[in-house]
């Protein structure tokens, strides 16, 4: 008896019949793309909040293209970094556009991701069977945060330098491994000669990792399908629409609006997103009077300094993210969408407000009112995820769910 | 407009779910929309590509041509000096009267590919038998016109001046390529001027002439 080869297989058991063009029979990419991006069924009731995943993908693509062009002109050395960024702005052909779009893109990336995440929290997009989808998105958020931080240090201005100092010291506060870890990160006791090259490599590396995690995120999405504002699974073909032309067109309209915002920021208000101090070269002997992180880090910055302990603040900021990752297991209510959850819905608004207040507190000096506002908002953040969500799941009586999306 | 007013060759394509197949070949209203949107998207993508491609050009500061002065007083007759200018090796030679005499001999002329320097490998002020402003001093770009190696200074009594180590191209002491060499052109003469006796300035032309590295047929 001859061993079974690929040719001996019963055609009925073959994965899929190899048909189509010469290439298609060998690499069925066209078929996969048609299945996943043209015929792919989406719930017919998706609202504009479902734009933001597509916005994130487009932003990432813009960041990679502009980032590669910028990297070609950047000098990752202590002596050359600041001047090379100035040369990109002033001398490199079209360098000012690319840098402006890259900077505005970083801010827009976070804005888009925050809307995307809070939309998921509102409509229960993290619940079974979408836990892996949620976690992969959470990892992507962490990678984006790391990439943004590394990238922010690269211009080697005053804010870049002192941002690296503060984060280096925060990492050093980790027990046992903190000091060696900070040394490996910075390439010295403080940011110095080795730091720009390390952060340059890490910035590009994390950017690549975002792409890898995003691939997993989208693969997981296409396994479970999208959640929707009603939070019930589509029950019949009438509940869904093919991605093309319906959602390609709708996302296209949203994308035009989004690009108008991104390019508006890049062209009309670039100063809105930068600190003037970062156009002064790094000076290890002089800390700027007011160290403020970029707006997208301010909620976590408020937590970092809300307790009089370096390690405590670091743990709080980390825990504030960790509770978001754990939300599929903290909120065990079977109803997904807050539309049908009379208690979870107001709780969501209060939680979103606490995040905004944390951000506000984090962008002000940590004294008196702002310090206490940050502490209270932070307290509510943890209260929401660790106490309210599990409690509401037990006592809430959800409204009746619709039977179809049509 | 009432639906009945739709003309017969413009099918009513309002509902994409209806699977309307009554008019498969004629132009549909939606075709105009999708073609228009596609064209605009393409125009937008092309506009976005402009700064991306633009930025790949070199930083003008990196390619700006500067000038470099060369003092000839300590260059002994019969020797060569190599200087770097515009990122290229520039060969400066102080030729002896005997060497200049060889360069003018008819026997050498017959062995040269371009004895009159007709190909634009130099400015008008160097398109002569000595390929220079002052016959005693030759300035050439030391890059073989074959595949770019730096020729080795090797003055011989038979007229040879340089030998390229890569593929054995021979040049005379005016940088003119000898027949039988794989190199097709004479060595380029960079733009230079005599600013005062004994001092050359690379990157500048004598008054009244204009010539730049970009004009050279092949470096």
Coordinates of C-alpha atoms in Angstrom, one line a residue:
Chain A
X1 CA 0.0 0.0 0.0
X2 CA 1.4 3.3 -1.0
X3 CA 1.4 6.1 1.5
X4 CA -1.4 8.6 1.0
X5 CA -0.2 11.7 -0.8
X6 CA -1.9 15.0 -1.2
X7 CA -3.3 13.7 -4.6
X8 CA -4.9 10.7 -3.0
X9 CA -7.2 12.8 -0.9
X10 CA -10.9 12.6 -1.5
X11 CA -11.8 15.9 -3.2
X12 CA -14.7 16.3 -0.8
X13 CA -12.3 16.4 2.0
X14 CA -9.9 18.9 0.4
X15 CA -10.1 22.2 2.2
X16 CA -11.4 24.2 -0.8
X17 CA -11.5 23.4 -4.5
X18 CA -8.5 25.0 -6.2
X19 CA -10.2 27.0 -8.9
X20 CA -9.6 30.3 -10.7
X21 CA -6.5 31.8 -12.2
X22 CA -3.0 30.2 -12.2
X23 CA -2.1 32.3 -9.2
X24 CA -5.4 31.8 -7.4
X25 CA -5.1 28.0 -7.6
X26 CA -1.7 28.3 -5.8
X27 CA -2.3 31.2 -3.5
X28 CA -6.0 32.0 -3.0
X29 CA -5.5 35.6 -1.9
X30 CA -8.1 37.0 -4.1
X31 CA -10.7 34.6 -2.8
X32 CA -9.8 35.3 0.8
X33 CA -10.0 39.1 0.2
X34 CA -13.4 38.8 -1.5
X35 CA -14.7 36.7 1.4
X36 CA -13.2 38.9 4.2
X37 CA -13.5 42.4 2.7
X38 CA -16.2 42.3 0.1
X39 CA -18.8 39.7 1.0
X40 CA -18.0 39.8 4.7
X41 CA -21.4 40.2 6.5
X42 CA -21.6 43.0 9.0
X43 CA -24.6 43.8 11.2
X44 CA -26.8 46.3 9.4
X45 CA -27.2 48.6 12.4
X46 CA -23.6 49.7 12.9
X47 CA -23.4 53.4 13.8
X48 CA -20.6 56.0 13.3
X49 CA -18.8 54.8 16.4
X50 CA -17.8 51.7 14.3
X51 CA -15.8 54.0 12.1
X52 CA -13.0 54.2 14.5
X53 CA -11.4 50.8 13.9
X54 CA -11.0 51.8 10.2
X55 CA -9.6 55.2 11.3
X56 CA -7.0 53.5 13.4
X57 CA -5.8 51.3 10.5
X58 CA -5.6 54.3 8.2
X59 CA -3.7 56.3 10.9
X60 CA -1.3 53.4 11.4
X61 CA -0.6 53.3 7.7
X62 CA 0.0 57.0 7.5
X63 CA 2.3 56.8 10.6
X64 CA 4.4 54.0 8.9
X65 CA 4.7 55.8 5.6
X66 CA 5.6 59.2 7.1
X67 CA 7.7 57.5 9.8
X68 CA 9.9 55.6 7.2
X69 CA 10.5 58.9 5.3
X70 CA 11.4 60.7 8.5
X71 CA 13.7 57.9 9.6
X72 CA 15.7 58.3 6.4
X73 CA 16.7 61.8 7.6
X74 CA 16.9 61.3 11.3
X75 CA 20.3 61.0 13.1
X76 CA 19.9 58.9 16.3
X77 CA 22.8 60.5 18.2
X78 CA 22.9 62.8 21.2
X79 CA 24.7 65.4 19.2
X80 CA 22.8 65.0 15.9
X81 CA 19.2 64.2 16.9
X82 CA 17.9 67.7 17.6
X83 CA 19.6 69.3 14.5
X84 CA 18.4 66.5 12.2
X85 CA 14.8 67.0 13.3
X86 CA 15.2 70.8 12.7
X87 CA 16.7 70.0 9.3
X88 CA 13.7 67.7 8.5
X89 CA 11.4 70.7 9.3
X90 CA 13.4 73.3 7.5
X91 CA 15.6 71.7 4.8
X92 CA 14.3 68.3 3.7
X93 CA 12.0 68.6 0.7
X94 CA 8.4 68.2 2.1
X95 CA 9.9 67.2 5.4
X96 CA 7.7 69.7 7.3
X97 CA 4.5 68.1 5.9
X98 CA 5.7 64.6 6.9
X99 CA 6.7 65.6 10.4
X100 CA 3.5 67.6 10.9
X101 CA 1.4 64.7 9.8
X102 CA 3.4 62.2 11.9
X103 CA 2.9 64.4 15.0
X104 CA -0.8 65.0 14.4
X105 CA -1.1 61.3 13.5
X106 CA 0.2 60.3 16.9
X107 CA -2.5 62.5 18.7
X108 CA -5.2 61.3 16.3
X109 CA -4.1 57.7 16.9
X110 CA -4.8 58.0 20.6
X111 CA -8.0 59.9 20.1
X112 CA -9.3 57.3 17.7
X113 CA -8.2 54.4 20.0
X114 CA -9.8 56.0 23.1
X115 CA -13.2 56.4 21.2
X116 CA -12.8 52.8 19.9
X117 CA -12.2 51.5 23.4
X118 CA -14.9 53.4 25.1
X119 CA -17.3 52.4 22.4
X120 CA -16.4 48.8 23.1
X121 CA -17.0 49.4 26.8
X122 CA -20.4 51.0 26.1
X123 CA -21.7 48.3 23.8
X124 CA -20.1 45.4 25.6
X125 CA -17.9 44.4 22.7
X126 CA -15.5 42.7 25.1
X127 CA -18.0 40.0 26.1
X128 CA -18.0 36.4 25.0
X129 CA -17.0 35.4 22.4
X130 CA -14.9 38.5 21.9
X131 CA -12.5 38.3 24.8
X132 CA -9.4 37.5 22.7
X133 CA -10.4 40.3 20.3
X134 CA -10.5 42.6 23.3
X135 CA -7.2 41.4 24.7
X136 CA -5.4 41.7 21.4
X137 CA -6.7 45.3 21.1
X138 CA -5.4 46.0 24.6
X139 CA -2.0 44.7 23.7
X140 CA -2.1 47.0 20.6
X141 CA -2.9 49.9 22.9
X142 CA 0.1 49.2 25.1
X143 CA 2.3 48.9 22.0
X144 CA 1.0 52.3 20.7
X145 CA 1.7 53.9 24.1
X146 CA 5.3 52.5 24.1
X147 CA 5.8 53.6 20.4
X148 CA 4.4 57.1 21.2
X149 CA 6.7 57.5 24.2
X150 CA 9.8 56.3 22.3
X151 CA 9.0 58.6 19.4
X152 CA 8.4 61.6 21.6
X153 CA 12.0 61.3 22.9
X154 CA 13.6 61.2 19.5
X155 CA 13.7 64.9 18.7
X156 CA 15.9 65.3 21.8
X157 CA 14.3 68.6 22.9
X158 CA 13.8 69.7 26.5
X159 CA 10.5 67.8 26.9
X160 CA 11.8 64.8 25.1
X161 CA 14.8 64.6 27.4
X162 CA 13.0 65.2 30.7
X163 CA 10.2 62.8 29.6
X164 CA 12.9 60.2 29.3
X165 CA 14.3 61.1 32.7
X166 CA 10.9 60.8 34.4
X167 CA 10.1 57.5 32.7
X168 CA 13.6 56.2 33.3
X169 CA 13.2 56.9 37.1
X170 CA 9.7 55.4 37.1
X171 CA 11.1 52.2 35.6
X172 CA 13.9 52.3 38.1
X173 CA 11.3 52.3 40.9
X174 CA 10.3 48.7 40.0
X175 CA 11.7 46.5 42.8
X176 CA 14.7 44.3 42.2
X177 CA 14.9 44.6 38.4
X178 CA 14.1 48.3 38.1
X179 CA 17.6 49.7 38.1
X180 CA 19.2 47.3 35.6
X181 CA 16.0 47.6 33.5
X182 CA 16.2 51.4 33.4
X183 CA 19.9 51.1 32.6
X184 CA 19.2 48.8 29.6
X185 CA 16.4 51.1 28.4
X186 CA 18.4 54.4 28.5
X187 CA 21.9 52.9 28.0
X188 CA 23.2 54.6 31.1
X189 CA 22.2 56.0 34.5
X190 CA 20.4 58.9 32.8
X191 CA 19.4 59.7 29.2
X192 CA 22.6 60.3 27.3
X193 CA 24.8 59.3 24.4
X194 CA 23.2 55.8 23.9
X195 CA 19.6 56.8 24.4
X196 CA 18.6 58.2 21.0
X197 CA 19.8 55.1 19.2
X198 CA 18.0 52.8 21.6
X199 CA 14.8 54.7 21.5
X200 CA 15.0 55.0 17.7
X201 CA 15.3 51.2 17.4
X202 CA 12.6 50.6 20.0
X203 CA 10.3 53.1 18.2
X204 CA 10.6 51.3 14.9
X205 CA 10.4 47.9 16.6
X206 CA 7.2 48.7 18.5
X207 CA 5.8 50.2 15.3
X208 CA 6.3 46.9 13.6
X209 CA 4.8 45.0 16.5
X210 CA 1.7 47.2 16.4
X211 CA 1.2 45.9 12.8
X212 CA 1.6 42.3 14.0
X213 CA -0.8 42.7 16.9
X214 CA -3.3 44.5 14.6
X215 CA -3.2 41.6 12.2
X216 CA -4.1 39.3 15.1
X217 CA -6.8 41.7 16.2
X218 CA -8.4 41.8 12.8
X219 CA -8.1 38.1 12.4
X220 CA -9.9 37.6 15.7
X221 CA -12.5 40.1 14.6
X222 CA -13.3 38.2 11.5
X223 CA -13.7 35.0 13.5
X224 CA -16.4 36.4 15.8
X225 CA -17.8 39.2 13.6
X226 CA -18.4 42.7 14.7
X227 CA -20.6 43.5 17.7
X228 CA -23.3 46.1 17.1
X229 CA -25.2 48.8 19.0
X230 CA -28.0 46.4 19.9
X231 CA -25.4 43.9 21.3
X232 CA -27.2 40.9 19.9
X233 CA -25.8 38.5 17.3
X234 CA -27.3 38.8 13.8
X235 CA -29.8 36.0 13.5
X236 CA -30.6 35.9 9.8
X237 CA -29.1 37.2 6.6
X238 CA -31.6 40.0 6.8
X239 CA -29.7 41.3 9.9
X240 CA -26.5 41.8 7.9
X241 CA -25.1 43.7 4.9
X242 CA -22.1 42.8 2.9
X243 CA -19.1 45.0 3.7
X244 CA -18.9 46.2 0.1
X245 CA -20.5 48.5 -1.1
X246 CA -22.3 49.3 2.2
X247 CA -19.7 49.7 4.8
X248 CA -16.8 50.6 2.4
X249 CA -18.9 53.6 1.3
X250 CA -20.0 54.5 4.8
X251 CA -16.4 54.2 6.2
X252 CA -15.2 56.1 3.2
X253 CA -17.4 59.1 4.2
X254 CA -16.2 58.8 7.8
X255 CA -12.6 58.6 6.6
X256 CA -13.0 61.9 4.7
X257 CA -14.1 63.6 7.8
X258 CA -11.4 62.1 9.9
X259 CA -8.7 63.0 7.3
X260 CA -10.0 66.6 7.4
X261 CA -9.5 66.7 11.2
X262 CA -6.0 65.1 11.0
X263 CA -4.8 67.3 8.1
X264 CA -6.5 70.3 9.7
X265 CA -4.4 69.7 12.9
X266 CA -1.3 69.1 10.9
X267 CA -1.6 72.1 8.6
X268 CA -3.5 74.7 10.6
X269 CA -2.8 74.0 14.3
X270 CA 0.5 72.1 14.6
X271 CA 1.4 74.2 17.7
X272 CA -1.7 72.8 19.5
X273 CA -0.1 69.4 19.8
X274 CA 3.5 70.4 20.8
X275 CA 5.1 72.0 23.7
X276 CA 7.2 75.0 22.8
X277 CA 9.9 73.8 25.2
X278 CA 10.6 70.8 23.0
X279 CA 12.0 73.2 20.4
X280 CA 14.9 73.9 22.8
X281 CA 17.7 71.3 22.6
X282 CA 17.9 68.9 25.5
X283 CA 19.7 70.4 28.5
X284 CA 20.6 67.9 31.3
X285 CA 21.3 70.9 33.6
X286 CA 18.0 72.7 33.4
X287 CA 14.5 71.2 33.9
X288 CA 11.8 73.1 32.1
X289 CA 9.5 74.9 34.7
X290 CA 6.4 72.8 33.7
X291 CA 6.8 69.2 32.7
X292 CA 3.5 68.1 31.0
X293 CA 3.1 64.9 29.1
X294 CA 1.3 64.7 25.9
X295 CA -2.5 65.0 26.4
X296 CA -3.0 61.3 25.7
X297 CA -0.9 60.3 28.7
X298 CA -2.3 62.8 31.2
X299 CA -4.9 60.4 32.8
X300 CA -2.1 58.0 33.6
X301 CA 0.2 60.8 34.6
X302 CA -2.4 62.0 37.1
X303 CA -2.5 58.5 38.7
X304 CA 1.3 58.3 38.7
X305 CA 1.6 61.3 41.0
X306 CA -1.6 60.9 43.0
X307 CA 0.2 59.0 45.8
X308 CA 3.4 60.0 47.5
X309 CA 5.2 56.9 46.4
X310 CA 7.1 56.3 43.2
X311 CA 6.3 52.6 43.0
X312 CA 2.7 53.2 44.2
X313 CA 2.1 55.7 41.5
X314 CA 3.5 53.4 38.9
X315 CA 1.4 50.5 40.1
X316 CA -1.7 52.6 40.1
X317 CA -1.1 53.7 36.5
X318 CA -0.5 50.1 35.4
X319 CA -3.5 48.9 37.3
X320 CA -5.8 51.5 35.7
X321 CA -4.9 49.8 32.4
X322 CA -5.1 46.3 33.7
X323 CA -8.7 46.7 34.9
X324 CA -9.6 47.6 31.3
X325 CA -7.9 44.4 30.1
X326 CA -9.8 42.4 32.7
X327 CA -13.2 43.9 32.0
X328 CA -14.6 40.7 30.2
X329 CA -14.2 38.9 33.5
X330 CA -15.2 41.8 35.8
X331 CA -18.5 42.4 34.0
X332 CA -20.3 39.1 33.9
X333 CA -23.7 40.5 32.8
X334 CA -25.1 38.5 29.8
X335 CA -26.5 41.7 28.2
X336 CA -23.9 43.4 26.0
X337 CA -25.2 46.8 25.0
X338 CA -25.6 49.5 27.6
X339 CA -28.7 50.6 25.7
X340 CA -30.6 47.8 27.5
X341 CA -28.8 48.1 30.8
X342 CA -30.4 50.8 33.0
X343 CA -27.6 50.7 35.6
X344 CA -24.6 50.1 33.5
X345 CA -25.4 52.9 31.1
X346 CA -25.2 55.8 33.7
X347 CA -22.2 54.0 35.2
X348 CA -20.5 54.1 31.8
X349 CA -21.0 57.9 31.5
X350 CA -19.6 58.4 35.1
X351 CA -16.6 56.2 34.2
X352 CA -15.9 58.1 31.0
X353 CA -16.2 61.4 32.9
X354 CA -13.7 60.1 35.5
X355 CA -11.3 59.4 32.7
X356 CA -11.7 62.9 31.3
X357 CA -11.3 64.4 34.7
X358 CA -8.1 62.4 35.3
X359 CA -6.8 63.7 32.0
X360 CA -7.7 67.3 33.1
X361 CA -6.0 66.8 36.5
X362 CA -2.9 65.3 34.8
X363 CA -2.4 68.4 32.7
X364 CA -2.4 70.7 35.7
X365 CA 0.1 71.2 38.5
X366 CA -0.3 68.5 41.2
X367 CA -1.4 70.7 44.0
X368 CA -4.6 71.4 45.9
X369 CA -7.7 71.2 43.8
X370 CA -6.2 69.3 40.8
X371 CA -4.4 66.8 43.0
X372 CA -7.6 65.9 44.8
X373 CA -9.7 65.9 41.7
X374 CA -7.2 63.5 40.2
X375 CA -7.3 61.3 43.3
X376 CA -11.2 61.3 43.4
X377 CA -11.4 60.6 39.6
X378 CA -8.9 57.8 39.9
X379 CA -10.7 56.3 42.9
X380 CA -13.9 56.3 40.9
X381 CA -12.2 54.7 37.9
X382 CA -11.2 51.7 40.1
X383 CA -14.5 51.7 41.9
X384 CA -16.3 51.4 38.5
X385 CA -14.3 48.5 37.2
X386 CA -13.6 46.6 40.4
X387 CA -16.9 47.2 42.4
X388 CA -19.7 48.7 40.3
X389 CA -19.4 46.4 37.2
X390 CA -19.4 43.1 39.1
X391 CA -22.2 44.4 41.4
X392 CA -24.4 45.8 38.6
X393 CA -24.1 42.4 36.8
X394 CA -25.7 40.8 39.8
X395 CA -28.5 43.3 40.6
X396 CA -29.4 44.8 37.2
X397 CA -32.6 43.9 35.4
X398 CA -31.9 44.5 31.7
X399 CA -34.6 45.9 29.3
X400 CA -36.1 43.4 26.8
X401 CA -33.7 42.9 23.9
X402 CA -34.9 43.2 20.3
X403 CA -35.2 40.0 18.3
X404 CA -33.6 41.2 15.1
X405 CA -31.4 43.9 13.8
X406 CA -33.5 44.5 10.7
Chain B
X1 CA -38.4 63.2 -10.4
X2 CA -40.9 60.4 -10.7
X3 CA -39.4 57.0 -11.4
X4 CA -41.4 56.6 -14.6
X5 CA -39.5 59.6 -16.1
X6 CA -36.2 57.6 -16.1
X7 CA -35.2 57.2 -19.7
X8 CA -35.0 53.7 -21.1
X9 CA -31.2 53.6 -21.5
X10 CA -30.6 54.9 -17.9
X11 CA -31.7 52.0 -15.8
X12 CA -33.2 52.8 -12.5
X13 CA -30.4 51.5 -10.3
X14 CA -31.7 52.9 -7.1
X15 CA -31.9 49.6 -5.1
X16 CA -28.7 47.6 -5.2
X17 CA -30.4 44.7 -3.6
X18 CA -33.0 44.3 -6.3
X19 CA -30.4 42.5 -8.6
X20 CA -31.6 44.5 -11.5
X21 CA -30.4 42.8 -14.7
X22 CA -32.6 44.4 -17.3
X23 CA -29.8 46.5 -18.7
X24 CA -26.4 45.0 -18.1
X25 CA -24.4 46.8 -20.8
X26 CA -25.8 50.4 -20.6
X27 CA -24.4 53.1 -18.4
X28 CA -25.9 53.2 -15.0
X29 CA -26.2 56.3 -12.8
X30 CA -24.2 54.6 -10.1
X31 CA -21.3 54.0 -12.5
X32 CA -20.9 57.8 -12.7
X33 CA -20.8 58.0 -9.0
X34 CA -18.4 55.1 -8.4
X35 CA -16.1 56.3 -11.3
X36 CA -16.1 59.8 -9.9
X37 CA -15.4 58.7 -6.3
X38 CA -12.7 56.4 -7.6
X39 CA -11.1 59.2 -9.6
X40 CA -11.2 61.5 -6.6
X41 CA -9.7 58.9 -4.3
X42 CA -6.9 58.3 -6.9
X43 CA -6.3 62.0 -7.1
X44 CA -6.1 62.2 -3.3
X45 CA -3.7 59.3 -3.1
X46 CA -1.5 60.8 -5.8
X47 CA -1.5 64.1 -3.9
X48 CA -0.5 62.3 -0.7
X49 CA 2.3 60.6 -2.5
X50 CA 3.9 63.8 -3.6
X51 CA 5.4 64.8 -0.3
X52 CA 6.4 61.2 0.4
X53 CA 8.3 60.9 -2.8
X54 CA 9.6 64.5 -2.6
X55 CA 11.2 63.8 0.8
X56 CA 13.2 60.9 -0.7
X57 CA 15.3 63.5 -2.6
X58 CA 18.5 64.3 -0.8
X59 CA 18.6 67.1 1.8
X60 CA 19.9 70.1 -0.3
X61 CA 22.5 70.8 2.5
X62 CA 24.0 67.4 1.9
X63 CA 24.5 67.9 -1.9
X64 CA 25.4 71.6 -1.9
X65 CA 28.6 72.1 -3.9
X66 CA 31.2 74.0 -2.0
X67 CA 34.5 75.4 -3.1
X68 CA 38.0 74.2 -2.1
X69 CA 41.2 76.0 -2.6
X70 CA 44.4 74.1 -3.5
X71 CA 47.9 75.5 -3.0
X72 CA 50.2 74.3 -5.8
X73 CA 53.4 75.7 -4.4
X74 CA 54.6 72.6 -2.7
X75 CA 53.5 70.2 -5.5
X76 CA 56.7 69.0 -7.0
X77 CA 57.0 68.5 -10.8
X78 CA 56.1 65.0 -11.9
X79 CA 54.0 64.3 -8.8
X80 CA 50.3 63.9 -8.1
X81 CA 48.2 65.1 -5.1
X82 CA 44.8 63.6 -4.3
X83 CA 42.2 65.8 -2.6
X84 CA 38.6 65.1 -1.7
X85 CA 36.0 67.5 -3.1
X86 CA 32.2 67.1 -3.5
X87 CA 32.7 63.5 -2.2
X88 CA 35.0 62.7 -5.1
X89 CA 38.8 62.1 -5.4
X90 CA 40.3 65.0 -7.3
X91 CA 43.7 64.3 -8.8
X92 CA 46.1 67.3 -9.3
X93 CA 49.3 66.7 -11.3
X94 CA 52.3 69.0 -11.8
X95 CA 53.5 67.9 -15.3
X96 CA 57.2 68.3 -16.3
X97 CA 58.1 69.9 -19.6
X98 CA 59.1 66.4 -20.9
X99 CA 55.7 65.0 -20.0
X100 CA 54.0 68.0 -21.8
X101 CA 56.1 67.3 -24.9
X102 CA 54.9 63.7 -24.9
X103 CA 51.3 64.8 -24.6
X104 CA 51.7 66.8 -27.9
X105 CA 53.4 64.0 -29.9
X106 CA 51.4 62.7 -33.0
X107 CA 52.3 59.1 -32.1
X108 CA 50.3 59.5 -28.8
X109 CA 47.4 61.3 -30.6
X110 CA 46.8 58.2 -32.8
X111 CA 46.5 56.0 -29.7
X112 CA 43.8 58.2 -28.0
X113 CA 40.1 57.7 -28.3
X114 CA 39.1 61.4 -28.0
X115 CA 42.4 63.4 -28.4
X116 CA 40.6 66.7 -29.0
X117 CA 38.3 66.3 -26.0
X118 CA 35.2 66.6 -28.1
X119 CA 33.0 64.8 -25.6
X120 CA 31.8 67.1 -22.9
X121 CA 34.0 65.8 -20.1
X122 CA 35.3 69.2 -19.2
X123 CA 34.5 72.9 -19.5
X124 CA 35.4 74.9 -22.6
X125 CA 38.5 76.2 -20.9
X126 CA 39.9 72.6 -20.6
X127 CA 39.0 71.4 -24.1
X128 CA 42.6 71.6 -25.3
X129 CA 45.5 69.2 -25.6
X130 CA 46.6 69.8 -22.0
X131 CA 43.0 69.7 -20.7
X132 CA 43.7 72.5 -18.2
X133 CA 44.0 76.2 -17.8
X134 CA 47.7 76.3 -17.1
X135 CA 49.5 73.5 -19.1
X136 CA 51.7 72.6 -16.2
X137 CA 48.9 71.7 -13.9
X138 CA 46.2 69.1 -14.6
X139 CA 43.0 68.7 -12.5
X140 CA 40.8 65.7 -13.1
X141 CA 38.2 63.7 -11.2
X142 CA 39.9 60.5 -10.3
X143 CA 37.0 58.2 -11.2
X144 CA 37.5 55.8 -14.1
X145 CA 34.7 56.3 -16.7
X146 CA 34.4 52.6 -17.1
X147 CA 33.0 51.4 -13.7
X148 CA 34.1 54.0 -11.2
X149 CA 37.4 52.8 -9.7
X150 CA 40.2 55.3 -8.8
X151 CA 43.0 55.0 -11.4
X152 CA 46.5 54.6 -10.1
X153 CA 49.1 57.3 -10.9
X154 CA 51.6 55.6 -13.2
X155 CA 53.5 58.0 -15.5
X156 CA 55.5 56.3 -18.2
X157 CA 57.7 57.6 -21.0
X158 CA 55.4 56.2 -23.6
X159 CA 52.6 58.6 -22.6
X160 CA 50.7 56.5 -20.1
X161 CA 49.7 58.5 -17.0
X162 CA 47.2 56.4 -15.1
X163 CA 46.3 52.7 -15.0
X164 CA 42.9 51.7 -13.6
X165 CA 43.4 48.7 -11.2
X166 CA 39.9 47.3 -11.9
X167 CA 39.9 46.6 -15.6
X168 CA 43.2 48.0 -16.9
X169 CA 42.0 51.2 -18.5
X170 CA 44.9 53.5 -19.5
X171 CA 44.8 57.3 -19.5
X172 CA 47.6 59.7 -20.6
X173 CA 48.8 62.5 -18.4
X174 CA 46.0 64.7 -19.7
X175 CA 43.4 62.2 -18.5
X176 CA 42.6 61.1 -22.0
X177 CA 41.7 57.5 -22.4
X178 CA 43.9 55.3 -24.6
X179 CA 42.3 53.1 -27.3
X180 CA 41.9 49.5 -26.2
X181 CA 40.8 50.5 -22.7
X182 CA 37.3 49.4 -21.5
X183 CA 36.7 53.0 -20.3
X184 CA 34.8 55.0 -23.0
X185 CA 35.5 58.6 -22.1
X186 CA 38.4 60.8 -20.9
X187 CA 38.6 61.5 -17.2
X188 CA 36.3 64.4 -16.3
X189 CA 37.8 67.8 -15.5
X190 CA 35.9 69.4 -12.6
X191 CA 35.0 73.1 -12.7
X192 CA 38.0 75.1 -11.3
X193 CA 39.5 78.5 -11.7
X194 CA 42.9 80.0 -11.0
X195 CA 42.2 82.6 -8.2
X196 CA 45.8 83.7 -8.0
X197 CA 49.1 82.4 -9.3
X198 CA 49.7 79.1 -7.6
X199 CA 46.2 78.6 -6.2
X200 CA 43.3 76.8 -7.8
X201 CA 39.8 76.9 -6.6
X202 CA 37.6 73.8 -7.2
X203 CA 33.9 74.5 -7.7
X204 CA 34.3 77.8 -9.4
X205 CA 34.8 78.6 -13.1
X206 CA 37.0 81.2 -14.8
X207 CA 35.2 84.5 -15.3
X208 CA 32.9 84.2 -18.3
X209 CA 32.4 80.5 -18.4
X210 CA 29.9 78.2 -16.7
X211 CA 30.3 74.5 -16.1
X212 CA 29.3 72.1 -13.4
X213 CA 29.7 68.5 -12.4
X214 CA 26.1 67.9 -13.6
X215 CA 27.2 68.9 -17.2
X216 CA 29.7 66.1 -17.5
X217 CA 28.6 63.3 -19.8
X218 CA 30.0 60.6 -17.5
X219 CA 31.7 60.7 -14.1

